[in-house]
Coordinates of C-alpha atoms in Angstrom, one line a residue:
X1 CA 79.2 148.6 98.4
X2 CA 80.0 149.5 94.8
X3 CA 79.7 147.0 91.9
X4 CA 83.3 147.0 91.3
X5 CA 84.4 146.7 95.5
X6 CA 81.9 143.9 95.4
X7 CA 83.4 142.2 92.0
X8 CA 86.7 142.2 93.5
X9 CA 86.0 141.1 97.4
X10 CA 84.5 137.9 94.9
X11 CA 87.4 137.7 93.1
X12 CA 89.8 137.8 96.6
X13 CA 87.6 134.7 97.5
X14 CA 88.4 132.4 94.3
X15 CA 92.3 133.6 93.9
X16 CA 93.2 131.4 96.9
X17 CA 91.5 128.3 95.8
X18 CA 93.4 128.3 92.1
X19 CA 97.0 128.8 91.0
X20 CA 98.0 131.7 90.3
X21 CA 98.2 131.2 86.6
X22 CA 94.4 129.9 86.0
X23 CA 93.4 132.9 88.0
X24 CA 95.7 135.4 86.0
X25 CA 94.5 133.5 82.4
X26 CA 90.5 133.4 83.4
X27 CA 89.5 136.4 86.3
X28 CA 92.0 139.0 85.7
X29 CA 90.9 140.2 82.6
X30 CA 86.9 140.4 83.5
X31 CA 85.1 143.6 83.9
X32 CA 82.2 143.7 86.0
X33 CA 79.2 145.4 84.5
X34 CA 76.3 145.0 87.1
X35 CA 75.5 143.5 90.3
X36 CA 72.0 143.3 91.3
X37 CA 69.7 141.2 93.5
X38 CA 70.0 138.3 91.7
X39 CA 72.4 138.4 88.6
X40 CA 76.0 139.6 88.5
X41 CA 77.1 140.2 84.7
X42 CA 80.7 140.9 83.7
X43 CA 82.6 141.1 80.5
X44 CA 85.4 138.9 79.3
X45 CA 87.9 138.9 76.3
X46 CA 86.7 136.2 74.0
X47 CA 84.2 133.3 74.1
X48 CA 86.7 131.1 74.7
X49 CA 87.0 132.7 78.0
X50 CA 83.5 133.0 78.7
X51 CA 82.9 128.6 78.1
X52 CA 86.1 128.0 80.5
X53 CA 84.9 130.2 83.4
X54 CA 81.6 128.8 82.8
X55 CA 82.7 125.0 82.5
X56 CA 85.5 125.0 84.9
X57 CA 84.7 127.7 87.6
X58 CA 80.8 128.4 87.5
X59 CA 80.9 126.4 90.9
X60 CA 83.6 128.2 92.6
X61 CA 82.5 131.6 91.5
X62 CA 79.0 130.7 92.9
X63 CA 80.2 130.0 96.3
X64 CA 82.3 133.0 96.2
X65 CA 79.2 135.0 95.8
X66 CA 77.3 133.5 98.4
X67 CA 80.1 133.8 100.9
X68 CA 80.4 137.7 99.8
X69 CA 76.8 138.3 99.4
X70 CA 75.1 136.0 101.9
X71 CA 72.7 135.2 98.6
X72 CA 72.5 132.4 95.6
X73 CA 73.0 134.6 92.0
X74 CA 72.9 134.0 88.7
X75 CA 76.3 135.3 86.8
X76 CA 75.9 136.6 83.0
X77 CA 78.8 137.1 80.8
X78 CA 79.3 138.8 77.7
X79 CA 82.4 139.1 75.5
X80 CA 84.1 142.3 75.0
X81 CA 87.0 142.1 73.0
X82 CA 88.7 145.2 73.9
X83 CA 89.7 143.4 77.2
X84 CA 92.2 141.8 75.8
X85 CA 95.6 142.9 77.0
X86 CA 98.7 143.2 74.5
X87 CA 101.4 140.8 75.9
X88 CA 104.6 142.8 77.8
X89 CA 108.0 141.5 78.0
X90 CA 109.3 141.9 81.8
X91 CA 111.7 140.1 83.7
X92 CA 110.8 136.7 85.5
X93 CA 112.6 135.2 88.5
X94 CA 114.2 132.2 87.2
X95 CA 112.9 129.9 89.7
X96 CA 109.4 131.0 88.0
X97 CA 110.7 130.3 84.3
X98 CA 108.6 127.8 82.3
X99 CA 107.9 126.3 79.0
X100 CA 105.0 128.9 78.0
X101 CA 104.2 129.6 73.9
X102 CA 107.2 132.3 72.9
X103 CA 109.6 132.1 76.0
X104 CA 112.2 129.2 77.1
X105 CA 112.7 128.0 80.0
X106 CA 116.2 126.2 80.6
X107 CA 114.8 123.7 83.3
X108 CA 112.2 122.5 81.4
X109 CA 112.0 121.1 77.4
X110 CA 110.3 123.1 74.8
X111 CA 107.4 121.8 73.2
X112 CA 107.9 120.7 69.5
X113 CA 106.1 123.2 67.4
X114 CA 106.1 120.5 64.5
X115 CA 103.5 118.4 66.8
X116 CA 100.3 119.4 66.2
X117 CA 96.4 117.8 66.1
X118 CA 96.1 118.5 62.6
X119 CA 99.1 116.7 61.6
X120 CA 98.6 113.9 63.4
X121 CA 98.0 110.8 61.4
X122 CA 94.6 109.0 62.6
X123 CA 93.6 105.3 61.9
X124 CA 92.4 102.5 63.7
X125 CA 94.7 101.8 66.3
X126 CA 94.6 105.5 67.5
X127 CA 91.7 107.0 67.3
X128 CA 90.4 106.4 70.7
X129 CA 93.8 108.2 72.0
X130 CA 92.9 111.0 69.7
X131 CA 89.6 111.8 70.5
X132 CA 90.6 111.7 73.6
X133 CA 93.5 114.6 72.8
X134 CA 90.9 116.9 71.4
X135 CA 88.4 116.7 74.2
X136 CA 90.9 117.5 76.6
X137 CA 92.3 121.0 74.6
X138 CA 88.5 121.8 74.1
X139 CA 87.7 121.2 78.3
X140 CA 91.2 121.0 80.3
X141 CA 90.5 120.0 84.1
X142 CA 87.3 118.9 83.3
X143 CA 87.4 115.9 80.1
X144 CA 89.5 113.4 81.1
X145 CA 91.9 114.6 83.7
X146 CA 94.2 113.0 84.2
X147 CA 94.7 111.7 80.6
X148 CA 97.1 108.4 80.7
X149 CA 98.2 107.8 77.0
X150 CA 100.3 104.2 76.7
X151 CA 101.6 102.1 74.0
X152 CA 104.9 100.8 72.5
X153 CA 107.8 103.2 71.4
X154 CA 107.2 105.1 68.6
X155 CA 103.4 105.0 67.9
X156 CA 102.8 108.5 68.5
X157 CA 102.4 109.0 72.1
X158 CA 104.8 112.1 72.7
X159 CA 103.2 113.8 69.4
X160 CA 99.9 113.6 71.1
X161 CA 101.5 114.9 73.8
X162 CA 103.0 118.0 72.8
X163 CA 100.0 118.5 70.2
X164 CA 97.9 118.9 73.2
X165 CA 100.1 121.4 74.7
X166 CA 100.2 123.6 71.5
X167 CA 96.9 123.6 70.8
X168 CA 96.2 124.8 74.5
X169 CA 98.8 127.5 74.1
X170 CA 97.5 128.6 71.0
X171 CA 94.2 129.1 72.5
X172 CA 95.2 130.8 75.5
X173 CA 99.4 131.9 75.4
X174 CA 98.9 132.8 79.0
X175 CA 99.0 129.3 80.2
X176 CA 102.0 128.2 82.4
X177 CA 102.7 124.8 81.0
X178 CA 105.4 122.1 82.1
X179 CA 106.7 119.5 79.8
X180 CA 109.2 116.8 81.3
X181 CA 110.0 113.3 81.6
X182 CA 109.5 111.5 84.3
X183 CA 113.5 111.3 84.5
X184 CA 113.5 115.5 84.7
X185 CA 110.9 115.4 87.2
X186 CA 112.8 113.1 89.4
X187 CA 116.4 114.7 88.6
X188 CA 114.7 118.2 89.7
X189 CA 113.0 116.6 92.7
X190 CA 116.4 115.1 93.8
X191 CA 118.4 118.7 93.4
X192 CA 116.1 120.6 95.2
X193 CA 116.7 118.2 98.1
X194 CA 120.9 118.7 97.6
X195 CA 120.2 122.8 97.6
X196 CA 117.2 122.7 100.0
X197 CA 115.1 124.5 97.5
X198 CA 111.8 122.0 98.2
X199 CA 110.0 125.3 98.3
X200 CA 111.2 126.3 94.7
X201 CA 110.5 122.5 93.2
X202 CA 107.0 122.5 94.4
X203 CA 106.3 126.3 93.5
X204 CA 107.4 125.2 90.0
X205 CA 105.4 122.1 89.4
X206 CA 102.6 123.2 91.4
X207 CA 101.1 126.1 89.6
X208 CA 101.1 125.1 86.3
X209 CA 97.7 124.7 84.3
X210 CA 99.0 121.8 82.2
X211 CA 101.3 119.3 83.4
X212 CA 102.6 117.2 81.0
X213 CA 105.0 114.2 82.2
X214 CA 106.8 112.0 79.5
X215 CA 107.5 108.0 80.0
X216 CA 106.2 108.4 83.7
X217 CA 107.1 104.5 84.1
X218 CA 110.2 105.3 84.8
X219 CA 108.9 106.7 88.5
X220 CA 108.3 103.2 89.5
X221 CA 110.6 101.7 92.4
X222 CA 111.6 105.5 93.2
X223 CA 109.9 106.1 96.7
X224 CA 110.8 109.3 97.7
X225 CA 110.0 110.7 94.0
X226 CA 106.6 109.2 93.9
X227 CA 105.6 110.4 97.3
X228 CA 106.4 113.8 95.9
X229 CA 104.6 113.1 92.6
X230 CA 101.6 112.0 94.5
X231 CA 101.3 115.2 96.2
X232 CA 102.1 117.1 93.5
X233 CA 99.1 115.1 91.5
X234 CA 96.9 116.1 94.2
X235 CA 97.5 119.5 94.2
X236 CA 97.2 119.8 90.5
X237 CA 93.9 118.4 90.0
X238 CA 92.3 119.5 93.0
X239 CA 93.0 122.9 91.4
X240 CA 91.5 121.5 87.8
X241 CA 94.4 122.0 86.3
X242 CA 94.6 119.5 83.2
X243 CA 97.3 116.1 83.7
X244 CA 98.4 114.2 81.2
X245 CA 100.7 111.4 81.0
X246 CA 102.2 108.8 78.6
X247 CA 104.0 105.3 79.5
X248 CA 105.1 102.1 77.9
X249 CA 102.3 100.1 79.7
X250 CA 99.0 100.3 81.8
X251 CA 99.3 101.7 85.2
X252 CA 98.4 98.1 86.5
X253 CA 101.4 96.7 84.3
X254 CA 104.1 99.1 85.8
X255 CA 105.9 97.1 88.5
X256 CA 106.6 99.1 91.7
X257 CA 104.3 101.7 91.4
X258 CA 102.4 102.4 94.6
X259 CA 98.8 101.3 94.7
X260 CA 97.9 104.9 95.3
X261 CA 99.3 106.3 92.2
X262 CA 97.8 103.4 89.9
X263 CA 94.1 104.4 91.2
X264 CA 94.8 108.0 90.5
X265 CA 95.6 107.2 86.8
X266 CA 93.0 105.2 86.7
X267 CA 90.5 107.7 88.1
X268 CA 91.1 109.7 84.8
X269 CA 90.9 108.2 81.0
X270 CA 93.4 105.6 80.0
X271 CA 93.8 104.9 76.5
X272 CA 96.1 103.0 74.5
X273 CA 97.7 103.4 71.1
X274 CA 98.6 100.4 69.2
X275 CA 101.1 99.7 66.3
X276 CA 99.4 101.3 63.2
X277 CA 98.2 98.6 60.8
X278 CA 98.8 98.9 57.0
X279 CA 96.6 101.8 56.2
X280 CA 97.8 104.1 58.7
X281 CA 101.5 103.3 57.9
X282 CA 101.0 104.3 54.7
X283 CA 98.8 107.2 55.7
X284 CA 102.0 108.3 58.0
X285 CA 104.5 107.8 55.0
X286 CA 102.4 110.1 52.9
X287 CA 102.0 112.5 55.4
X288 CA 105.7 112.7 56.0
X289 CA 106.1 112.9 52.1
X290 CA 104.1 116.0 52.4
X291 CA 105.9 117.5 54.9
X292 CA 109.0 117.0 53.3
X293 CA 107.9 118.5 49.7
X294 CA 108.7 114.8 48.3
X295 CA 107.0 112.4 46.5
X296 CA 107.1 108.8 45.8
X297 CA 105.5 106.2 44.1
X298 CA 102.5 104.1 45.5
X299 CA 103.9 100.8 45.2
X300 CA 107.2 102.2 47.1
X301 CA 105.2 103.4 49.9
X302 CA 103.3 100.3 50.0
X303 CA 106.7 98.2 49.8
X304 CA 107.9 100.2 53.2
X305 CA 104.5 99.8 54.9
X306 CA 104.6 95.9 54.2
X307 CA 108.3 95.6 55.5
X308 CA 108.2 98.1 58.3
X309 CA 105.6 96.8 60.9
X310 CA 107.9 98.1 64.2
X311 CA 107.1 101.6 64.6
X312 CA 106.7 105.1 62.8
X313 CA 110.2 106.2 63.7
X314 CA 111.6 103.4 61.5
X315 CA 109.0 104.0 58.8
X316 CA 110.7 107.4 58.9
X317 CA 113.9 106.2 58.5
X318 CA 113.6 103.9 55.5
X319 CA 111.5 107.0 53.8
X320 CA 114.4 109.2 54.4
X321 CA 116.7 106.2 52.8
X322 CA 114.3 105.9 49.7
X323 CA 114.4 109.8 49.4
X324 CA 118.0 109.7 49.3
X325 CA 118.7 107.2 47.0
X326 CA 115.8 109.0 44.8
X327 CA 117.9 112.4 45.2
X328 CA 121.0 110.5 44.3
X329 CA 119.7 108.8 41.1
X330 CA 117.2 111.2 40.0
X331 CA 114.5 108.5 40.0
X332 CA 113.3 106.5 42.5
X333 CA 115.0 103.1 44.0
X334 CA 115.0 100.0 41.8
X335 CA 113.8 97.0 43.3
X336 CA 117.6 96.1 44.2
X337 CA 118.1 98.9 45.6
X338 CA 114.8 98.3 47.8
X339 CA 115.7 95.4 49.1
X340 CA 119.0 96.7 50.4
X341 CA 116.9 98.9 52.3
X342 CA 114.6 96.8 53.4
X343 CA 115.8 93.3 53.5
X344 CA 114.0 90.6 51.8
X345 CA 111.0 92.1 50.6
X346 CA 107.3 91.1 51.0
X347 CA 104.7 91.8 48.2
X348 CA 102.9 94.9 49.8
X349 CA 99.7 93.9 50.5
X350 CA 98.5 97.1 48.6
X351 CA 99.5 95.4 45.3
X352 CA 97.5 91.8 46.2
X353 CA 93.9 91.8 44.9
X354 CA 91.6 90.2 47.5
X355 CA 88.0 88.8 46.6
X356 CA 84.6 88.3 48.9
X357 CA 85.2 85.1 48.9
X358 CA 88.7 85.4 50.6
X359 CA 87.4 87.8 52.9
X360 CA 84.3 85.7 54.3
X361 CA 87.2 82.5 54.6
X362 CA 88.7 84.7 56.8
X363 CA 86.0 86.0 58.5
X364 CA 84.7 82.5 59.5
X365 CA 88.0 80.8 60.7
X366 CA 88.7 83.9 63.0
X367 CA 85.1 83.6 64.8
X368 CA 85.0 79.7 64.4
X369 CA 82.1 79.5 62.3
X370 CA 81.0 77.9 59.1
X371 CA 80.1 79.7 55.5
X372 CA 76.5 78.2 56.2
X373 CA 75.9 80.1 59.3
X374 CA 77.4 83.4 58.2
X375 CA 74.8 83.1 55.5
X376 CA 72.0 82.2 56.9
X377 CA 68.9 83.8 58.2
X378 CA 69.6 83.2 61.8
X379 CA 70.2 86.4 64.1
X380 CA 71.9 85.2 66.8
X381 CA 74.6 87.7 68.7
X382 CA 77.2 85.4 68.0
X383 CA 76.2 85.7 64.0
X384 CA 75.2 88.9 63.5
X385 CA 78.8 90.5 64.6
X386 CA 80.8 88.6 62.3
X387 CA 78.5 88.7 59.6
X388 CA 78.3 92.8 60.1
X389 CA 82.2 92.3 60.0
X390 CA 82.4 90.7 56.8
X391 CA 79.8 92.9 55.3
X392 CA 81.8 95.7 56.1
X393 CA 85.6 94.4 54.9
X394 CA 83.9 92.9 51.5
X395 CA 82.4 96.6 50.8
X396 CA 86.0 98.3 51.9
X397 CA 88.4 96.2 50.9
X398 CA 86.8 94.7 47.6
X399 CA 84.9 97.8 46.8
X400 CA 81.8 95.5 46.3
X401 CA 78.3 97.0 45.5
X402 CA 76.1 96.5 48.3
X403 CA 73.4 94.6 46.3
X404 CA 76.4 92.3 45.5
X405 CA 77.4 91.9 48.6
X406 CA 73.8 90.7 49.7
X407 CA 73.3 88.4 47.0
X408 CA 76.9 86.9 48.5
X409 CA 75.4 86.8 52.4
X410 CA 72.6 84.5 51.4
X411 CA 70.2 87.2 49.4
X412 CA 69.8 89.7 52.1
X413 CA 68.3 93.2 51.2
X414 CA 71.2 95.8 49.7
X415 CA 69.3 98.4 53.1
X416 CA 70.7 95.8 55.3
X417 CA 73.7 95.3 54.2
X418 CA 74.2 99.2 54.6
X419 CA 73.3 99.5 57.8
X420 CA 75.8 96.3 58.6
X421 CA 78.5 98.6 57.2
X422 CA 77.6 102.0 58.9
X423 CA 77.3 99.9 62.2
X424 CA 80.9 98.6 62.2
X425 CA 82.1 102.2 61.1
X426 CA 80.5 104.0 63.9
X427 CA 81.8 101.3 66.4
X428 CA 85.1 101.2 65.2
X429 CA 85.4 104.7 66.3
X430 CA 84.9 104.0 69.7
X431 CA 85.2 100.2 71.0
X432 CA 88.4 99.2 71.0
X433 CA 87.7 95.5 71.0
X434 CA 86.2 95.6 67.5
X435 CA 88.9 97.4 66.3
X436 CA 91.2 94.7 67.6
X437 CA 89.1 92.2 65.6
X438 CA 88.9 94.0 62.4
X439 CA 93.1 94.7 62.5
X440 CA 93.5 90.9 63.5
X441 CA 91.3 89.4 60.6
X442 CA 92.9 92.1 57.9
X443 CA 96.5 90.8 59.0
X444 CA 95.2 87.5 58.2
X445 CA 94.2 88.7 54.8
X446 CA 97.4 90.4 54.8
X447 CA 95.4 93.9 53.8

């Protein structure tokens, strides 16, 4: 058996075990180099292809090789950019049309090109979800599958979902991606029953590389839809297709959701996105201004961020009203105009001045400890965390030097303060409970 025939037999073993589009994306552009007793060498079009094949399909390739050759072998992958094929437009049957970069599909929602990971504003309340989205695009089907993002309306869940799709399709334009609301999935399923086209429906949803379902909570109580979705989930998950869902609540809080679906959602990564804190709201406003090529004074942004705490959609709505006033009068809104847009204006937090004593008072009150305890030498666990959070907040909000913070906290060395501040900074990036504590203390301080 020659080398090419051997490789084709191995590919024939692999093909039925993954989706058509996965096979096309990762294996159709490979080229065999050599086959020896213990090594198979083949070329791929890019380093991205190489990493994906090794991360997602090395075990499958090994099993296919053993079945074909009757022995274990190693795989050596080399990059040959000449293997990249030029895309050619061709007619595709309507039932096989999907949302893929550069092509529209009548039965799916198009990905919004404006929503990317690069322009997603990251803050304390959404950084874990953002990190998870990045991990999914780096290792689809492997890192966090499924990814379940939940939180109230208007906090960026749908932005992240579109961003994942856009990032993955930019790396591999041949990926088959379906983005749909749960209502769309349900309506398509009901229509397939009416028109007796169940097989077409199943092929449509079960042959994609990335399935994005928005507002999954709306399938609750729909027994037939949940049954169909359960089998769709299982089929895609078994093929290492990436699954991403959003919801306004966690799976455990979705009433009339089947327990078997809850367990599958919980089998991946569930991450919540909370309402943005003040700093993140200001950053969002600045990002929106940058997108529009506009500007407003810092105090105007602080006023909007202080008075609008519900969601980013309302933030943008107030910003647009401010910009319209600026455009009409050729100047930023005055105080009366700001009141008409925002209602009774709360003094912007960004304009208030904090001092270390206020922060210490807020921290000790929050943790129900005394000022003497937080300044004292005792190193019990219940005192170390409050003390380090106080160090972090005094440094971050008052811009106080480490040496001065050490004096305030009972004459501690500046290296101890540096360590405490760094410890909280690092923990904030991965611990939702610490994030919650810091946010609630800052809300007490009106920071």
